[in-house]
Amino acid sequence: MAAPSRSGFTASFAGALPDSFLLLRSSARRHPSVAARPRNRRPPAVRRGSARCEVVTDPRGKDASASRASSLSALEQFKAFGTDRYMKERSSIAVIGLSVHTTPVEMREKLALPEGQWSRAVAELCNLNHIEEAAVLSTCNRMEIYVVALSWHRGIREVTEWMSKTSGIPVSELRDHIFMLRDSDATRHLFEVAAGLDSLVLGEGQILAQVKQVVKIGQASGGLGKNIDRLFKDAISAGKKVRTETSISSGAVSVSSAAVELAFMKLPASHALSARMLLIGAGKMGKLVIKHLAAKGCKRVVVINRSSEKVNAIREELKDIEIIYKPLAEMFSSAADADVVFTSTASESPLFLKEHVEALPPASQDVGGLRLFIDISVPRNVGSCVSEVKTACLYNVDDLKEVVEANKEDRMRKAMEAQVIITQELKNFEAWRDSLETVPTIKKLRSYAERIKSAELEKCTQKISEDVLTKKVRRAIEDLASGIVNKLLHSPLQHLRCDGSDSRTLNETLENMHALNRMFNLDTEKALLEQKIKAKVEKAQS
């Protein structure tokens, strides 16, 4: 499905912003902006060939100690001079990423991160000067980074530089494809992703499982912060509601089923069911390929995998199709006997290159002598150079759009039904986040009252002789002071507590918060920001 129009939401990368502009904040809280051009671009650690037919390694630039010293220097300047400048900005939730709608697979695979590297990536992102929290969602169709940033402009710039360094793609090239969304737009985007509205195939279920995996990995590593954790959990809830309360999943297909459909579109109709099928990789997507081949009426498929355990488990579950297991060592010989080769592995280097395919005999004349390679992996399992072989036809995940264009009007109608649910879930999340603003005021007001109580108790006890000031008397005086403070604070604190479920109550609560801040000169926003900056500096020093 084509991505919903986001004119006015998607960031423009036409050029760099002057530093003076970085200090300005848009009057609209939800307005996304433009990332500044990085001043210092470090050379990438690894640069992959665009066709995934070669890998070139570059030496690393600055050493770790120099980078750490630079980071500390920047943070110290931030701590010394930055507080007042950042007071105009509230910490922003942002998403920076690339998807199948905006970016070709050649670029997506350079940024793709296997699940095993998500925790490391989150740790690196949270070590950036202006990033408080982070999460990574990397699938075959998207690579998206969700962050809570102390400063929108500086945070975006740091994440973009990190993406460039990690992938070896220059920032100038990333600008042509990357999208950035802020606050409610970023939240809505994740809710749409979890609901399957932003998928290549509308309503596909696998993306919801992948969003759940972000939470699972983040909780195991301790990498999810309060805002990102709640954001992803609410997105999962929204995704479940959309699938339960609408018909969006009715007739929905996955990337795997679209791959099977594409194969049958390209094969001669009279010989499609007799074509020799080979699957490389028995993971979740591979299993779905087998399932949809069986649903189409195929009776036999050869499966290449590192071990037989997963293949045996699939064989036990799917009884309507004969599944032949072959070890990885027999991959090329099995490909020689196949008419259609599906690839779905986590390999970071191509399994098939031009020379491998040229060495294979032609496919059966029943299918026109052309062997189909349908690669649904990112990074790709089949090098783009295979498309130069005359006896082969190569398709990747981007080519599945041909399949999913059918029934476009029906899918758009279902998407509109889902948006009603997503809008309500978005309001709930934003109300929860707004309600958090009162917490620092509650703590600051309590602390202010406790300081007054302690000072007055000290004055009082100094006026009483030690003979009279027994432990029992001291305790009675302290209890009296605490009782007075608690009773005086009870009503103000009650008017600062709100769960965010009622917008009217929330607005009143926020008005009360601002009034108390003014009356008692609490300056909670500045204190909270200084606390965040201090934590960043201490983390960098440790």
Coordinates of C-alpha atoms in Angstrom, one line a residue:
M1 CA 0.0 0.0 0.0
A2 CA 1.3 3.4 -0.8
A3 CA 2.2 5.5 2.2
P4 CA -0.4 8.1 3.3
S5 CA 0.4 11.6 2.2
R6 CA 2.4 13.5 4.8
S7 CA 3.0 16.8 3.1
G8 CA 3.6 19.2 5.9
F9 CA 4.7 16.3 8.1
T10 CA 7.6 14.8 6.2
A11 CA 10.8 16.7 6.8
S12 CA 12.6 18.4 3.9
F13 CA 16.3 18.0 3.4
A14 CA 17.0 20.6 0.7
G15 CA 19.8 22.2 2.7
A16 CA 21.3 23.0 6.1
L17 CA 19.8 25.3 8.6
P18 CA 21.8 28.1 10.2
D19 CA 22.7 27.7 13.9
S20 CA 20.6 30.7 14.8
F21 CA 17.5 28.9 13.5
L22 CA 18.3 25.8 15.7
L23 CA 17.4 27.9 18.7
L24 CA 13.9 28.7 17.5
R25 CA 11.0 26.4 18.3
S26 CA 8.0 26.1 16.1
S27 CA 4.9 27.6 17.7
A28 CA 3.0 24.4 16.9
R29 CA 3.9 21.6 19.3
R30 CA 3.5 18.9 16.7
H31 CA 5.3 20.5 13.7
P32 CA 8.2 18.5 12.5
S33 CA 11.3 20.3 11.3
V34 CA 14.4 20.0 9.2
A35 CA 17.7 18.4 10.5
A36 CA 20.8 20.5 10.2
R37 CA 23.7 19.4 8.1
P38 CA 26.3 17.7 10.3
R39 CA 29.5 19.7 10.8
N40 CA 31.8 16.8 11.4
R41 CA 31.3 13.6 9.4
R42 CA 33.4 10.6 10.6
P43 CA 34.4 8.0 8.1
P44 CA 32.2 4.8 8.2
A45 CA 33.4 1.6 9.7
V46 CA 32.0 -0.5 6.8
R47 CA 30.8 0.6 3.3
R48 CA 28.9 -2.0 1.3
G49 CA 28.7 -2.1 -2.4
S50 CA 25.4 -0.8 -3.8
A51 CA 24.6 -4.0 -5.6
R52 CA 25.5 -6.2 -2.7
C53 CA 28.0 -8.0 -4.9
E54 CA 31.0 -6.8 -2.9
V55 CA 32.0 -5.5 0.5
V56 CA 34.7 -2.9 1.1
T57 CA 36.1 -2.1 4.5
D58 CA 37.3 1.3 5.5
P59 CA 39.6 2.1 8.5
R60 CA 37.9 3.7 11.5
G61 CA 38.5 7.4 11.9
K62 CA 38.9 9.0 15.4
D63 CA 39.7 6.6 18.2
A64 CA 37.3 6.1 21.1
S65 CA 39.2 8.2 23.6
A66 CA 39.2 11.3 21.3
S67 CA 35.4 10.8 20.7
R68 CA 34.7 10.5 24.4
A69 CA 36.7 13.7 25.2
S70 CA 34.8 15.6 22.5
S71 CA 31.5 14.3 23.8
L72 CA 32.4 15.4 27.4
S73 CA 33.5 18.8 26.2
A74 CA 30.2 19.3 24.3
L75 CA 28.2 18.2 27.3
E76 CA 30.0 20.5 29.7
Q77 CA 29.3 23.4 27.4
F78 CA 25.7 22.3 27.2
K79 CA 25.6 22.2 31.0
A80 CA 27.2 25.6 31.5
F81 CA 25.4 27.6 28.8
G82 CA 22.6 25.5 27.4
T83 CA 19.8 25.4 30.0
D84 CA 18.1 28.7 29.3
R85 CA 18.4 28.2 25.5
Y86 CA 16.6 24.8 25.8
M87 CA 13.9 26.1 28.1
K88 CA 11.8 27.0 25.1
E89 CA 11.7 23.3 24.0
R90 CA 9.9 20.4 25.6
S91 CA 11.6 17.0 25.1
S92 CA 10.3 15.7 21.8
I93 CA 9.3 12.2 20.7
A94 CA 10.7 11.7 17.2
V95 CA 11.0 9.0 14.6
I96 CA 13.8 9.1 12.0
G97 CA 13.7 6.4 9.3
L98 CA 13.4 4.9 5.9
S99 CA 10.7 2.6 4.6
V100 CA 9.7 0.7 1.5
H101 CA 7.6 3.8 0.5
T102 CA 10.5 6.2 0.5
T103 CA 13.7 4.2 0.0
P104 CA 14.9 1.5 -2.4
V105 CA 16.1 -1.8 -1.0
E106 CA 19.7 -1.0 -1.9
M107 CA 19.8 1.7 0.8
R108 CA 17.5 -0.1 3.3
E109 CA 19.8 -3.1 3.5
K110 CA 22.8 -0.9 4.4
L111 CA 20.9 0.4 7.5
A112 CA 19.2 -2.9 8.4
L113 CA 20.0 -4.2 11.9
P114 CA 19.4 -7.8 13.0
E115 CA 17.6 -8.1 16.3
G116 CA 20.8 -9.1 18.1
Q117 CA 22.2 -5.6 17.5
W118 CA 19.2 -3.6 18.6
S119 CA 20.3 -3.3 22.2
R120 CA 23.8 -2.1 21.2
A121 CA 22.3 0.4 18.8
V122 CA 19.9 1.7 21.5
A123 CA 22.9 2.1 23.9
E124 CA 24.9 4.1 21.4
L125 CA 21.9 6.3 20.6
C126 CA 21.2 7.0 24.3
N127 CA 24.9 8.1 24.6
L128 CA 24.4 10.9 22.2
N129 CA 24.3 14.3 23.8
H130 CA 20.7 15.2 23.2
I131 CA 19.0 11.8 23.2
E132 CA 17.3 10.6 26.4
E133 CA 15.5 7.4 25.2
A134 CA 15.7 5.3 22.0
A135 CA 14.3 2.2 20.3
V136 CA 15.1 0.6 16.9
L137 CA 12.5 -1.1 14.6
S138 CA 14.3 -2.8 11.7
T139 CA 12.4 -5.1 9.3
C140 CA 12.6 -6.0 5.6
N141 CA 10.4 -3.0 4.8
R142 CA 11.7 -0.3 7.2
M143 CA 14.5 0.9 9.5
E144 CA 13.1 3.4 12.0
I145 CA 14.7 4.9 15.1
Y146 CA 12.4 6.3 17.8
V147 CA 13.9 8.7 20.3
V148 CA 13.1 11.2 23.1
A149 CA 15.3 14.2 22.4
L150 CA 16.2 17.1 24.7
S151 CA 16.4 19.3 21.6
W152 CA 14.6 18.4 18.4
H153 CA 17.1 19.9 16.0
R154 CA 20.2 18.8 17.7
G155 CA 18.8 15.3 18.5
I156 CA 17.8 14.8 14.9
R157 CA 21.2 15.9 13.7
E158 CA 23.0 13.5 16.0
V159 CA 20.8 10.5 15.1
T160 CA 21.2 11.3 11.4
E161 CA 25.0 11.4 11.8
W162 CA 24.8 8.1 13.7
M163 CA 22.9 6.5 10.9
S164 CA 25.4 7.8 8.4
K165 CA 28.4 6.4 10.4
T166 CA 26.7 3.1 11.0
S167 CA 25.7 2.5 7.4
G168 CA 28.4 4.2 5.4
I169 CA 25.8 6.3 3.6
P170 CA 26.7 10.1 3.4
V171 CA 24.2 12.3 5.2
S172 CA 23.6 14.2 1.9
E173 CA 22.4 10.9 0.4
L174 CA 20.2 10.0 3.4
R175 CA 18.4 13.3 3.0
D176 CA 16.9 12.2 -0.3
H177 CA 15.1 9.3 1.4
I178 CA 14.8 9.7 5.1
F179 CA 11.6 10.9 6.8
M180 CA 11.3 12.6 10.2
L181 CA 8.2 13.0 12.3
R182 CA 7.7 14.7 15.7
D183 CA 5.5 14.2 18.7
S184 CA 1.9 13.4 17.7
D185 CA 2.9 12.7 14.1
A186 CA 5.6 10.3 15.3
T187 CA 3.2 8.6 17.6
R188 CA 0.5 8.3 15.0
H189 CA 3.1 6.8 12.6
L190 CA 4.0 4.1 15.0
F191 CA 0.4 3.3 15.7
E192 CA -0.2 3.0 12.0
V193 CA 2.8 0.8 11.6
A194 CA 1.6 -1.6 14.4
A195 CA -1.9 -1.7 12.9
G196 CA -0.5 -2.7 9.5
L197 CA -1.6 0.6 7.8
D198 CA 2.0 1.5 6.8
S199 CA 2.9 -2.0 5.5
L200 CA 3.5 -2.9 1.9
V201 CA 0.5 -5.2 2.4
L202 CA -2.3 -3.6 4.3
G203 CA -3.2 -5.3 7.6
E204 CA -0.3 -7.8 7.5
G205 CA 0.2 -9.3 11.0
Q206 CA 3.9 -9.9 11.1
I207 CA 4.7 -6.2 11.8
L208 CA 2.7 -6.3 15.1
A209 CA 4.9 -9.2 16.3
Q210 CA 8.0 -7.2 15.3
V211 CA 6.8 -4.2 17.3
K212 CA 6.3 -6.5 20.3
Q213 CA 9.8 -7.7 19.9
V214 CA 11.1 -4.2 20.3
V215 CA 9.5 -4.0 23.7
K216 CA 10.7 -7.5 24.7
I217 CA 14.4 -6.8 23.7
G218 CA 14.3 -3.4 25.2
Q219 CA 13.0 -4.6 28.6
A220 CA 15.5 -7.4 28.6
S221 CA 18.4 -5.0 28.1
G222 CA 17.0 -2.2 30.2
G223 CA 17.2 0.1 27.2
L224 CA 13.6 1.4 27.1
G225 CA 12.8 4.6 28.9
K226 CA 9.4 5.5 30.4
N227 CA 8.2 7.4 27.3
I228 CA 9.3 5.0 24.6
D229 CA 8.1 2.0 26.7
R230 CA 4.6 3.5 27.0
L231 CA 4.6 4.6 23.3
F232 CA 5.3 1.1 22.0
K233 CA 2.9 -0.6 24.4
D234 CA 0.1 1.8 23.4
A235 CA 1.0 1.1 19.7
I236 CA 0.7 -2.6 20.3
S237 CA -2.7 -2.0 22.0
A238 CA -3.8 0.1 19.0
G239 CA -2.6 -2.6 16.6
K240 CA -4.6 -5.2 18.4
K241 CA -7.8 -3.1 18.5
V242 CA -7.6 -2.3 14.8
R243 CA -7.4 -6.0 13.9
T244 CA -10.1 -6.9 16.4
E245 CA -12.6 -4.2 15.7
T246 CA -12.2 -3.7 11.9
S247 CA -12.0 -6.0 8.9
I248 CA -8.6 -4.8 8.0
S249 CA -7.1 -8.3 8.4
S250 CA -9.8 -9.9 6.3
G251 CA -8.1 -11.1 3.2
A252 CA -4.9 -9.5 4.2
V253 CA -1.7 -11.0 2.9
S254 CA 1.9 -11.0 4.2
V255 CA 5.1 -10.3 2.3
S256 CA 5.6 -14.1 2.1
S257 CA 2.1 -14.7 0.5
A258 CA 2.7 -11.7 -1.9
A259 CA 6.0 -13.4 -2.9
V260 CA 4.1 -16.6 -3.7
E261 CA 1.4 -14.7 -5.6
L262 CA 4.2 -12.9 -7.6
A263 CA 5.7 -16.3 -8.5
F264 CA 2.3 -17.6 -9.8
M265 CA 1.8 -14.3 -11.8
K266 CA 5.2 -14.8 -13.5
L267 CA 4.9 -18.6 -14.2
P268 CA 2.9 -20.0 -17.1
A269 CA -0.6 -20.7 -15.8
S270 CA -0.6 -24.2 -17.3
H271 CA 2.6 -25.2 -15.4
A272 CA 2.6 -23.1 -12.2
L273 CA 1.6 -26.0 -10.0
S274 CA 4.1 -28.4 -11.5
A275 CA 7.0 -25.9 -11.2
R276 CA 9.8 -27.1 -9.0
M277 CA 9.9 -24.9 -5.8
L278 CA 13.0 -24.3 -3.6
L279 CA 13.0 -22.3 -0.4
I280 CA 16.2 -21.2 1.3
G281 CA 15.6 -20.4 5.0
A282 CA 13.0 -21.9 7.3
G283 CA 12.4 -19.0 9.6
K284 CA 9.0 -17.3 10.2
M285 CA 8.8 -15.8 6.7
G286 CA 10.0 -19.1 5.1
K287 CA 7.4 -21.0 6.9
L288 CA 4.7 -18.6 5.6
V289 CA 6.0 -19.2 2.0
I290 CA 5.5 -22.9 2.4
K291 CA 2.0 -22.4 3.9
H292 CA 0.9 -20.2 1.0
L293 CA 2.5 -22.6 -1.6
A294 CA 0.4 -25.3 0.0
A295 CA -2.7 -23.1 -0.2
K296 CA -2.1 -22.5 -3.9
G297 CA -2.1 -26.3 -4.5
C298 CA 1.6 -27.0 -4.6
K299 CA 2.4 -30.6 -3.5
R300 CA 6.2 -30.5 -3.0
V301 CA 8.9 -28.0 -1.9
V302 CA 12.6 -28.4 -1.2
V303 CA 13.8 -26.5 1.8
I304 CA 17.4 -25.5 2.5
N305 CA 18.3 -24.7 6.0
R306 CA 21.3 -24.9 8.4
S307 CA 19.7 -27.6 10.5
S308 CA 16.7 -29.9 10.1
E309 CA 14.9 -29.0 13.4
K310 CA 12.8 -26.1 12.0
V311 CA 12.0 -27.9 8.8
N312 CA 10.8 -31.0 10.8
A313 CA 8.6 -28.7 12.9
I314 CA 7.1 -27.2 9.8
R315 CA 6.6 -30.6 8.3
E316 CA 4.6 -31.7 11.4
E317 CA 2.4 -28.7 11.2
L318 CA 1.7 -28.6 7.4
K319 CA 0.5 -32.0 6.2
D320 CA -0.8 -30.9 2.8
I321 CA 2.6 -30.5 1.1
E322 CA 5.7 -32.7 0.9
I323 CA 8.6 -30.9 2.4
I324 CA 12.1 -32.2 1.5
Y325 CA 15.0 -31.0 3.7
K326 CA 18.4 -30.3 2.2
P327 CA 21.5 -29.0 4.1
L328 CA 23.1 -25.7 3.2
A329 CA 26.0 -27.5 1.5
E330 CA 23.5 -28.6 -1.2
M331 CA 22.1 -25.1 -1.9
F332 CA 23.6 -24.8 -5.4
S333 CA 22.8 -28.3 -6.6
S334 CA 19.2 -27.9 -5.3
A335 CA 19.0 -24.6 -7.1
A336 CA 20.0 -26.3 -10.3
D337 CA 17.0 -28.6 -10.0
A338 CA 14.5 -25.7 -9.2
D339 CA 12.4 -23.5 -11.4
V340 CA 11.6 -21.0 -8.6
V341 CA 14.0 -20.1 -5.8
F342 CA 12.6 -18.2 -2.7
T343 CA 15.3 -16.8 -0.4
S344 CA 14.5 -15.7 3.2
T345 CA 17.5 -15.9 5.4
A346 CA 19.3 -13.5 7.8
S347 CA 22.6 -13.7 5.9
E348 CA 24.3 -10.3 5.7
S349 CA 26.1 -11.3 2.5
P350 CA 24.6 -12.6 -0.8
L351 CA 24.0 -16.3 -1.2
F352 CA 23.8 -16.0 -5.0
L353 CA 25.9 -13.8 -7.2
K354 CA 26.1 -13.6 -11.0
E355 CA 28.8 -16.3 -11.4
H356 CA 26.8 -18.8 -9.3
V357 CA 23.6 -18.4 -11.3
E358 CA 25.5 -18.5 -14.7
A359 CA 26.8 -21.9 -13.7
L360 CA 23.3 -23.3 -13.2
P361 CA 21.6 -25.1 -16.0
P362 CA 18.5 -23.4 -17.5
A363 CA 15.2 -24.0 -15.8
S364 CA 12.6 -26.4 -17.2
Q365 CA 11.3 -25.4 -20.7
D366 CA 7.8 -25.9 -19.2
V367 CA 8.3 -22.6 -17.4
G368 CA 10.1 -20.9 -20.4
G369 CA 13.6 -21.8 -19.4
L370 CA 13.8 -18.9 -17.0
R371 CA 14.6 -19.5 -13.3
L372 CA 12.8 -17.1 -10.9
F373 CA 14.6 -15.8 -7.9
I374 CA 12.2 -14.2 -5.4
D375 CA 14.3 -12.6 -2.6
I376 CA 12.2 -11.4 0.4
S377 CA 15.2 -10.8 2.6
V378 CA 16.8 -7.5 3.8
P379 CA 19.8 -7.4 3.5
R380 CA 19.2 -9.2 0.2
N381 CA 20.2 -12.8 -0.3
V382 CA 20.6 -12.5 -4.1
G383 CA 22.9 -9.9 -5.6
S384 CA 21.4 -7.4 -8.0
C385 CA 24.0 -8.5 -10.5
V386 CA 22.0 -11.8 -11.0
S387 CA 19.5 -9.7 -13.0
E388 CA 22.2 -9.6 -15.8
V389 CA 21.9 -13.4 -16.3
K390 CA 19.8 -14.2 -19.3
T391 CA 18.4 -17.4 -17.9
A392 CA 17.2 -15.8 -14.6
C393 CA 14.6 -13.3 -13.5
L394 CA 15.2 -11.6 -10.1
Y395 CA 12.6 -10.0 -7.9
N396 CA 13.0 -8.5 -4.4
V397 CA 10.6 -7.1 -1.8
D398 CA 10.2 -3.8 -3.7
D399 CA 8.8 -5.8 -6.7
L400 CA 5.9 -7.0 -4.6
K401 CA 4.1 -3.7 -5.1
E402 CA 2.8 -5.2 -8.3
V403 CA 0.8 -7.8 -6.3
V404 CA -0.6 -5.5 -3.6
E405 CA -1.9 -2.8 -6.0
A406 CA -5.0 -5.0 -6.5
N407 CA -8.2 -4.0 -4.6
K408 CA -6.7 -0.6 -3.7
E409 CA -10.1 1.1 -3.1
D410 CA -11.2 -1.7 -0.6
R411 CA -7.9 -1.4 1.3
M412 CA -8.3 2.4 1.6
R413 CA -11.8 2.1 3.0
K414 CA -10.6 -0.3 5.7
A415 CA -7.7 2.0 6.5
M416 CA -10.2 4.9 7.2
E417 CA -12.0 2.6 9.6
A418 CA -8.8 1.9 11.4
Q419 CA -7.9 5.6 11.7
V420 CA -10.8 6.3 14.0
I421 CA -9.4 3.8 16.5
I422 CA -5.9 5.1 16.1
T423 CA -7.0 8.8 16.7
Q424 CA -8.6 7.8 20.0
E425 CA -5.5 5.8 21.1
L426 CA -3.3 8.8 20.1
K427 CA -5.4 11.1 22.3
N428 CA -5.0 8.7 25.2
F429 CA -1.2 8.5 24.9
E430 CA -0.8 12.3 24.6
A431 CA -3.0 12.8 27.6
W432 CA -0.8 10.4 29.6
R433 CA 2.3 12.2 28.5
D434 CA 0.8 15.6 29.3
S435 CA -0.1 14.4 32.8
L436 CA 3.6 13.6 33.5
E437 CA 4.3 17.3 33.5
T438 CA 2.8 17.7 36.9
V439 CA 5.1 15.2 38.6
P440 CA 8.2 17.5 38.9
T441 CA 5.9 20.2 40.4
I442 CA 4.5 17.8 43.0
K443 CA 8.1 16.8 44.0
K444 CA 9.3 20.4 44.0
L445 CA 6.4 21.7 46.0
R446 CA 6.8 18.9 48.6
S447 CA 10.6 19.6 48.8
Y448 CA 9.9 23.3 49.2
A449 CA 7.5 22.7 52.1
E450 CA 9.9 20.2 53.7
R451 CA 12.7 22.8 53.7
I452 CA 10.5 25.3 55.4
K453 CA 9.4 22.7 58.0
S454 CA 13.0 21.7 58.7
A455 CA 14.2 25.3 59.1
E456 CA 11.3 26.2 61.4
L457 CA 11.8 23.1 63.5
E458 CA 15.5 24.0 64.0
K459 CA 14.5 27.5 65.2
C460 CA 11.9 26.0 67.5
T461 CA 14.1 23.4 69.1
Q462 CA 16.9 26.0 69.7
K463 CA 14.5 28.0 71.9
I464 CA 13.7 25.0 74.1
S465 CA 16.1 24.0 76.8
E466 CA 17.5 20.4 76.7
D467 CA 15.8 19.6 80.0
V468 CA 12.4 20.2 78.5
L469 CA 13.2 18.9 75.0
T470 CA 12.9 15.1 75.6
K471 CA 12.6 12.6 72.8
K472 CA 8.9 12.4 73.4
V473 CA 8.5 16.2 73.1
R474 CA 10.8 16.4 70.0
R475 CA 8.7 13.7 68.3
A476 CA 5.5 15.5 69.2
I477 CA 6.8 18.8 67.7
E478 CA 8.0 17.0 64.6
D479 CA 4.6 15.3 64.2
L480 CA 2.8 18.6 64.6
A481 CA 4.9 20.2 61.9
S482 CA 4.5 17.3 59.6
G483 CA 0.7 17.2 60.2
I484 CA 0.4 20.9 59.4
V485 CA 2.5 20.6 56.2
N486 CA 0.6 17.5 55.0
K487 CA -2.8 19.1 55.6
L488 CA -1.8 22.3 53.8
L489 CA -0.3 20.4 50.8
H490 CA -3.2 17.9 50.5
S491 CA -5.5 20.1 48.4
P492 CA -2.9 21.6 46.1
L493 CA -1.4 18.1 45.5
Q494 CA -4.8 16.6 44.8
H495 CA -5.4 19.2 42.1
L496 CA -2.0 18.3 40.5
R497 CA -2.8 14.5 40.2
C498 CA -4.4 13.4 37.0
D499 CA -4.3 10.2 35.0
G500 CA -4.8 12.0 31.7
S501 CA -8.0 10.2 30.9
D502 CA -10.2 13.3 30.9
S503 CA -9.1 16.2 28.7
R504 CA -11.1 18.8 30.7
T505 CA -9.6 17.6 34.0
L506 CA -6.1 17.5 32.4
N507 CA -6.4 21.1 31.2
E508 CA -7.4 22.2 34.7
T509 CA -4.5 20.3 36.3
L510 CA -2.0 21.9 34.0
E511 CA -3.4 25.3 34.8
N512 CA -3.0 24.5 38.5
M513 CA 0.6 23.4 37.9
H514 CA 1.5 26.6 36.2
A515 CA -0.2 28.7 38.9
L516 CA 1.7 26.9 41.7
N517 CA 5.0 27.2 39.8
R518 CA 4.4 31.0 39.6
M519 CA 3.2 31.4 43.2
F520 CA 6.1 29.5 44.8
N521 CA 8.7 30.2 42.2
L522 CA 9.4 26.5 41.8
D523 CA 10.9 26.8 38.3
T524 CA 10.4 23.0 37.8
E525 CA 11.0 23.0 34.1
K526 CA 14.5 24.5 34.4
A527 CA 15.3 22.2 37.4
L528 CA 14.2 19.1 35.5
L529 CA 16.2 20.1 32.4
E530 CA 19.3 20.7 34.6
Q531 CA 18.8 17.3 36.2
K532 CA 18.7 15.7 32.7
I533 CA 21.9 17.5 31.6
K534 CA 23.7 16.5 34.8
A535 CA 22.8 12.9 34.2
K536 CA 24.1 13.1 30.7
V537 CA 27.4 14.5 31.8
E538 CA 27.8 12.0 34.6
K539 CA 27.1 9.1 32.2
A540 CA 29.7 10.4 29.8
Q541 CA 32.3 10.7 32.5
S542 CA 31.7 7.2 33.9

